[in-house]
């Protein structure tokens, strides 16, 4: 016991004996860390991709971020590349952070996401020998309060070593809890409705994923239609409690539907433009349909239009753009 106590206090005794200055926790230098997880609506620090922010102009901000080398969800199946959808999640986090940290939106407000779009340069998503440090420029347009609602349009450019790796936009509205409860009605927070049980998903390789756990689609009787059926315990897609399917789940459903529609193993999604029209409820079937859009520009890109419907309502629509060629770390599983 005496020996353990001595070892525990040894550094302090040595510093006091040598006369070296004693550094306390609140005196440590401010080194790189993540932004507060609450500001980007995450419960896990590991899912926070922003590390800092500086205002550089009227409604223009310079931010820093970092993507880990081996994320459990946002990494290609062969482990060589970052997932393009991670750019979409990063843009989402930028919008949330600026709303709370710069424009005074209370943390308890709910965010209604109307659009989210992003495109990436797959050659810039290769994972290196260290985590990928990011420099981001965010331009905020029409960020303003109207009564008790705050809304705006966000444009973000993501650079890696000075080169553009991805860019995108988002349109959103922030509302106080009372307004959100009225909007959600009987399906809002605290509702006792029973979510649908998960159906057997399509094969992971068909959806462009490595693990069945990550698949959000179940098959139907048509090759161009699927049932939205994610695992509600997924630690990334359902990182915190939700009373509906989050927008990023619908974005992932669009990507997987596009991958499932195209039989070409060399198809690699690089960008998605999504418009959200209504909430995707947890207790009713949501059907995902996809069709390829004929290419007219001769670029070699392939485009798939994806829509989601529930109870006769269009929930969302998305256009998935992909490259032809497997050299960028496609997500096909074994």
Coordinates of C-alpha atoms in Angstrom, one line a residue:
X1 CA 0.0 0.0 0.0
X2 CA 2.8 2.4 0.9
X3 CA 4.6 1.7 -2.4
X4 CA 1.4 2.3 -4.5
X5 CA 0.8 5.6 -2.7
X6 CA 4.4 6.7 -3.3
X7 CA 4.2 5.9 -7.0
X8 CA 0.9 7.8 -7.3
X9 CA 2.4 10.9 -5.7
X10 CA 5.9 10.6 -7.2
X11 CA 5.5 13.1 -10.1
X12 CA 4.2 15.8 -7.7
X13 CA 7.0 15.2 -5.2
X14 CA 9.6 15.2 -7.9
X15 CA 8.4 18.5 -9.3
X16 CA 8.2 20.1 -5.9
X17 CA 11.8 18.9 -5.1
X18 CA 13.1 20.3 -8.4
X19 CA 11.3 23.6 -8.2
X20 CA 9.7 23.1 -11.6
X21 CA 6.4 25.0 -12.1
X22 CA 3.4 23.0 -11.2
X23 CA 0.7 22.9 -14.0
X24 CA -2.9 22.4 -12.9
X25 CA -5.8 21.2 -15.1
X26 CA -7.3 24.7 -15.6
X27 CA -3.9 26.0 -16.6
X28 CA -3.2 23.6 -19.5
X29 CA -2.8 25.2 -23.0
X30 CA -5.9 25.2 -25.3
X31 CA -4.9 22.5 -27.8
X32 CA -7.0 20.8 -30.5
X33 CA -10.3 19.3 -29.3
X34 CA -13.8 18.8 -30.7
X35 CA -16.5 21.4 -30.5
X36 CA -19.1 20.6 -27.9
X37 CA -21.0 17.5 -28.9
X38 CA -24.3 19.1 -27.9
X39 CA -23.8 21.8 -30.5
X40 CA -23.9 19.2 -33.3
X41 CA -26.6 17.1 -31.7
X42 CA -24.4 14.1 -31.0
X43 CA -24.2 12.1 -27.8
X44 CA -20.8 10.5 -28.6
X45 CA -17.6 12.5 -28.9
X46 CA -16.4 10.0 -31.4
X47 CA -19.1 11.2 -33.8
X48 CA -18.1 14.9 -33.7
X49 CA -16.2 15.9 -36.8
X50 CA -15.6 19.6 -36.1
X51 CA -12.7 20.9 -34.1
X52 CA -12.8 24.7 -34.3
X53 CA -14.4 27.8 -35.8
X54 CA -13.4 31.4 -36.6
X55 CA -15.5 34.1 -38.1
X56 CA -13.8 35.6 -41.1
X57 CA -16.5 37.9 -42.6
X58 CA -20.1 38.8 -42.5
X59 CA -21.9 35.4 -42.1
X60 CA -18.7 33.6 -43.4
X61 CA -16.8 31.2 -41.1
X62 CA -13.6 29.2 -41.3
X63 CA -13.8 25.9 -39.5
X64 CA -11.5 23.0 -38.9
X65 CA -12.4 19.3 -38.6
X66 CA -11.1 15.8 -38.7
X67 CA -12.2 12.5 -40.0
X68 CA -10.8 9.3 -38.3
X69 CA -8.9 6.8 -40.2
X70 CA -11.2 3.9 -39.4
X71 CA -14.7 5.0 -38.7
X72 CA -17.1 2.1 -38.1
X73 CA -19.6 3.3 -40.7
X74 CA -18.1 6.1 -42.8
X75 CA -15.2 4.1 -44.3
X76 CA -15.1 2.1 -47.5
X77 CA -15.4 -1.7 -47.3
X78 CA -11.8 -2.2 -48.1
X79 CA -10.7 0.4 -45.5
X80 CA -8.9 2.7 -48.0
X81 CA -11.3 5.6 -48.3
X82 CA -13.6 7.9 -46.4
X83 CA -17.3 7.6 -47.3
X84 CA -18.7 10.4 -49.4
X85 CA -21.8 10.5 -47.1
X86 CA -19.4 11.6 -44.3
X87 CA -19.2 14.9 -46.1
X88 CA -23.0 15.2 -45.9
X89 CA -22.9 14.5 -42.1
X90 CA -20.1 17.0 -41.7
X91 CA -22.1 19.7 -43.5
X92 CA -25.0 18.9 -41.3
X93 CA -22.8 19.4 -38.2
X94 CA -21.5 22.7 -39.5
X95 CA -25.1 24.0 -39.8
X96 CA -26.1 22.9 -36.3
X97 CA -22.9 24.2 -34.8
X98 CA -23.2 27.7 -36.3
X99 CA -26.9 27.9 -35.3
X100 CA -26.1 27.3 -31.7
X101 CA -22.6 28.8 -31.3
X102 CA -22.9 31.9 -33.5
X103 CA -26.5 32.7 -34.0
X104 CA -28.0 32.1 -30.6
X105 CA -30.4 29.2 -31.3
X106 CA -31.0 27.5 -27.9
X107 CA -29.8 24.0 -27.6
X108 CA -33.3 22.7 -26.9
X109 CA -34.6 23.8 -30.3
X110 CA -35.4 21.1 -33.0
X111 CA -34.1 21.3 -36.5
X112 CA -36.3 20.7 -39.6
X113 CA -34.0 19.8 -42.4
X114 CA -35.5 20.7 -45.8
X115 CA -32.6 20.0 -48.2
X116 CA -29.1 18.4 -48.0
X117 CA -26.8 18.1 -50.9
X118 CA -23.2 17.2 -51.4
X119 CA -20.6 16.1 -54.0
X120 CA -17.2 14.8 -53.4
X121 CA -13.9 14.3 -55.3
X122 CA -13.3 10.6 -54.6
X123 CA -9.6 10.9 -55.3
X124 CA -9.4 13.2 -52.2
X125 CA -11.1 10.8 -49.9
X126 CA -8.2 8.3 -49.7
X127 CA -7.3 7.5 -46.1
X128 CA -3.6 8.4 -45.4
X129 CA -1.3 7.4 -42.6
X130 CA -3.0 9.7 -40.1
X131 CA -6.5 11.1 -39.5
X132 CA -7.7 13.5 -42.2
X133 CA -7.5 17.1 -41.1
X134 CA -10.1 19.4 -42.8
X135 CA -10.4 23.1 -43.5
X136 CA -13.9 24.2 -44.1
X137 CA -15.4 27.5 -45.3
X138 CA -19.1 28.0 -44.5
X139 CA -21.2 30.8 -46.0
X140 CA -24.5 31.5 -44.3
X141 CA -27.3 33.1 -46.4
X142 CA -30.6 34.4 -45.0
X143 CA -29.7 33.2 -41.5
X144 CA -32.4 35.0 -39.5
X145 CA -35.1 34.8 -36.9
X146 CA -38.8 35.1 -37.9
X147 CA -40.7 35.1 -34.7
X148 CA -39.6 32.1 -32.7
X149 CA -38.2 30.3 -35.7
X150 CA -34.7 30.5 -37.1
X151 CA -33.8 29.5 -40.6
X152 CA -31.2 29.8 -43.3
X153 CA -29.3 28.4 -46.2
X154 CA -25.8 27.0 -45.8
X155 CA -23.0 26.5 -48.3
X156 CA -19.9 24.6 -47.2
X157 CA -16.6 23.8 -49.0
X158 CA -14.4 21.1 -47.4
X159 CA -10.7 21.2 -48.2
X160 CA -8.0 18.7 -47.5
X161 CA -4.4 20.0 -47.7
X162 CA -5.7 23.0 -49.6
X163 CA -7.6 20.9 -52.2
X164 CA -11.4 20.7 -52.4
X165 CA -12.5 17.3 -51.3
X166 CA -16.2 17.9 -51.1
X167 CA -18.8 20.7 -51.0
X168 CA -22.5 20.9 -50.3
X169 CA -25.5 22.9 -49.1
X170 CA -28.3 22.6 -46.6
X171 CA -31.6 24.4 -46.0
X172 CA -33.1 24.2 -42.5
X173 CA -35.5 25.7 -39.9
X174 CA -35.0 25.6 -36.1
X175 CA -38.1 25.6 -33.9
X176 CA -38.7 25.6 -30.2
X177 CA -39.9 22.4 -28.5
X178 CA -43.5 23.5 -28.2
X179 CA -43.7 24.1 -31.9
X180 CA -42.1 20.8 -32.6
X181 CA -44.6 19.0 -30.4
X182 CA -47.5 20.6 -32.3
X183 CA -45.9 19.7 -35.7
X184 CA -45.4 16.1 -34.6
X185 CA -48.7 15.6 -33.0
X186 CA -49.5 12.1 -31.7
X187 CA -46.2 10.8 -33.1
X188 CA -44.0 13.3 -31.3
X189 CA -41.7 13.0 -28.3
X190 CA -43.0 10.6 -25.7
X191 CA -45.4 8.9 -28.1
X192 CA -46.2 5.2 -27.2
X193 CA -46.5 4.0 -30.8
X194 CA -44.7 0.7 -31.5
X195 CA -42.0 0.9 -34.3
X196 CA -42.2 -1.7 -37.0
X197 CA -40.0 -4.7 -36.5
X198 CA -37.0 -4.9 -38.7
X199 CA -37.4 -7.1 -41.8
X200 CA -34.6 -9.3 -43.2
X201 CA -32.4 -6.9 -45.1
X202 CA -31.1 -7.2 -48.7
X203 CA -27.7 -8.8 -48.9
X204 CA -25.0 -6.4 -47.7
X205 CA -23.1 -6.7 -51.0
X206 CA -26.2 -5.8 -53.0
X207 CA -26.6 -2.6 -51.0
X208 CA -23.0 -1.7 -51.2
X209 CA -22.2 -2.3 -47.6
X210 CA -19.9 -4.7 -45.8
X211 CA -22.1 -5.7 -42.9
X212 CA -25.8 -6.6 -42.8
X213 CA -26.1 -4.5 -39.7
X214 CA -25.5 -1.4 -41.8
X215 CA -28.2 -2.2 -44.4
X216 CA -31.3 -0.1 -44.2
X217 CA -33.3 -1.7 -47.0
X218 CA -35.5 -4.9 -47.1
X219 CA -36.6 -6.4 -50.4
X220 CA -40.0 -6.1 -52.0
X221 CA -41.6 -8.0 -54.9
X222 CA -40.0 -5.5 -57.3
X223 CA -36.3 -5.1 -58.2
X224 CA -36.7 -1.3 -58.1
X225 CA -38.5 -1.0 -54.7
X226 CA -37.5 -1.6 -51.1
X227 CA -38.9 -1.3 -47.6
X228 CA -37.0 1.2 -45.4
X229 CA -36.1 -1.1 -42.5
X230 CA -32.9 -0.1 -40.6
X231 CA -31.8 -1.4 -37.3
X232 CA -33.1 1.1 -34.8
X233 CA -30.2 0.3 -32.5
X234 CA -27.6 1.2 -35.0
X235 CA -25.0 3.3 -33.1
X236 CA -24.4 5.8 -36.0
X237 CA -27.7 6.0 -37.9
X238 CA -29.6 6.2 -34.6
X239 CA -26.9 7.8 -32.5
X240 CA -29.5 9.3 -30.2
X241 CA -33.2 8.8 -29.5
X242 CA -35.5 9.8 -32.4
X243 CA -39.3 9.9 -32.9
X244 CA -38.8 9.4 -36.7
X245 CA -36.2 8.2 -39.2
X246 CA -33.4 10.8 -39.2
X247 CA -32.6 12.6 -42.4
X248 CA -29.2 10.8 -42.7
X249 CA -31.0 7.5 -42.6
X250 CA -33.0 8.6 -45.7
X251 CA -29.8 9.8 -47.4
X252 CA -28.2 6.3 -46.7
X253 CA -31.4 4.7 -48.0
X254 CA -31.0 6.7 -51.2
X255 CA -27.4 5.6 -51.6
X256 CA -28.2 2.0 -51.0
X257 CA -31.2 2.0 -53.3
X258 CA -29.0 3.4 -56.1
X259 CA -26.4 0.8 -55.5
X260 CA -29.0 -2.0 -55.5
X261 CA -30.6 -0.8 -58.7
X262 CA -27.4 -0.8 -60.7
X263 CA -25.8 -4.2 -61.3
X264 CA -22.5 -2.7 -62.2
X265 CA -20.0 -3.5 -59.4
X266 CA -17.9 -0.5 -60.5
X267 CA -20.6 2.1 -59.6
X268 CA -19.3 4.3 -56.7
X269 CA -21.7 7.0 -55.4
X270 CA -19.9 10.4 -55.1
X271 CA -22.8 12.8 -54.4
X272 CA -26.4 13.0 -53.3
X273 CA -28.9 15.8 -53.6
X274 CA -31.9 15.3 -51.2
X275 CA -35.1 17.2 -50.5
X276 CA -37.2 16.2 -47.5
X277 CA -40.9 16.8 -47.6
X278 CA -42.3 15.0 -44.5
X279 CA -41.2 12.9 -41.6
X280 CA -40.6 9.2 -42.1
X281 CA -42.4 7.6 -39.2
X282 CA -41.2 4.6 -37.4
X283 CA -44.5 2.8 -37.1
X284 CA -45.6 2.7 -40.8
X285 CA -44.0 1.2 -43.9
X286 CA -41.9 3.6 -46.0
X287 CA -41.3 2.4 -49.5
X288 CA -38.2 3.4 -51.4
X289 CA -38.3 3.5 -55.2
X290 CA -35.4 4.1 -57.6
X291 CA -34.9 4.6 -61.4
X292 CA -31.9 5.4 -63.4
X293 CA -31.8 8.8 -65.1
X294 CA -30.4 8.6 -68.6
X295 CA -27.1 10.4 -68.9
X296 CA -27.2 13.3 -71.4
X297 CA -23.9 15.1 -70.8
X298 CA -21.5 12.3 -71.9
X299 CA -19.6 12.7 -68.6
X300 CA -19.7 8.9 -67.9
X301 CA -21.5 9.7 -64.6
X302 CA -24.6 7.6 -63.7
X303 CA -27.5 9.2 -61.9
X304 CA -30.3 7.5 -60.0
X305 CA -33.5 9.2 -58.8
X306 CA -34.8 7.8 -55.5
X307 CA -38.1 8.6 -53.8
X308 CA -39.6 7.6 -50.5
X309 CA -43.4 7.2 -49.9
X310 CA -45.4 6.5 -46.7
X311 CA -49.1 6.4 -46.3
X312 CA -49.6 8.0 -49.7
X313 CA -47.2 10.9 -48.9
X314 CA -43.9 11.6 -50.6
X315 CA -41.4 11.7 -47.8
X316 CA -38.3 12.6 -49.7
X317 CA -36.6 12.6 -53.1
X318 CA -32.9 12.3 -53.9
X319 CA -30.6 12.2 -56.9
X320 CA -27.6 9.9 -56.4
X321 CA -24.6 10.6 -58.7
X322 CA -21.9 8.0 -59.1
X323 CA -18.7 7.3 -61.0
X324 CA -18.0 4.3 -63.2
X325 CA -14.8 2.6 -62.1
X326 CA -13.9 0.6 -59.0
X327 CA -10.6 2.3 -58.2
X328 CA -12.0 4.5 -55.5
X329 CA -12.8 1.9 -52.8
X330 CA -16.3 0.8 -53.6
X331 CA -18.4 -0.6 -50.7
X332 CA -19.3 -4.0 -52.1
X333 CA -19.1 -6.6 -49.4
X334 CA -17.9 -10.2 -49.8

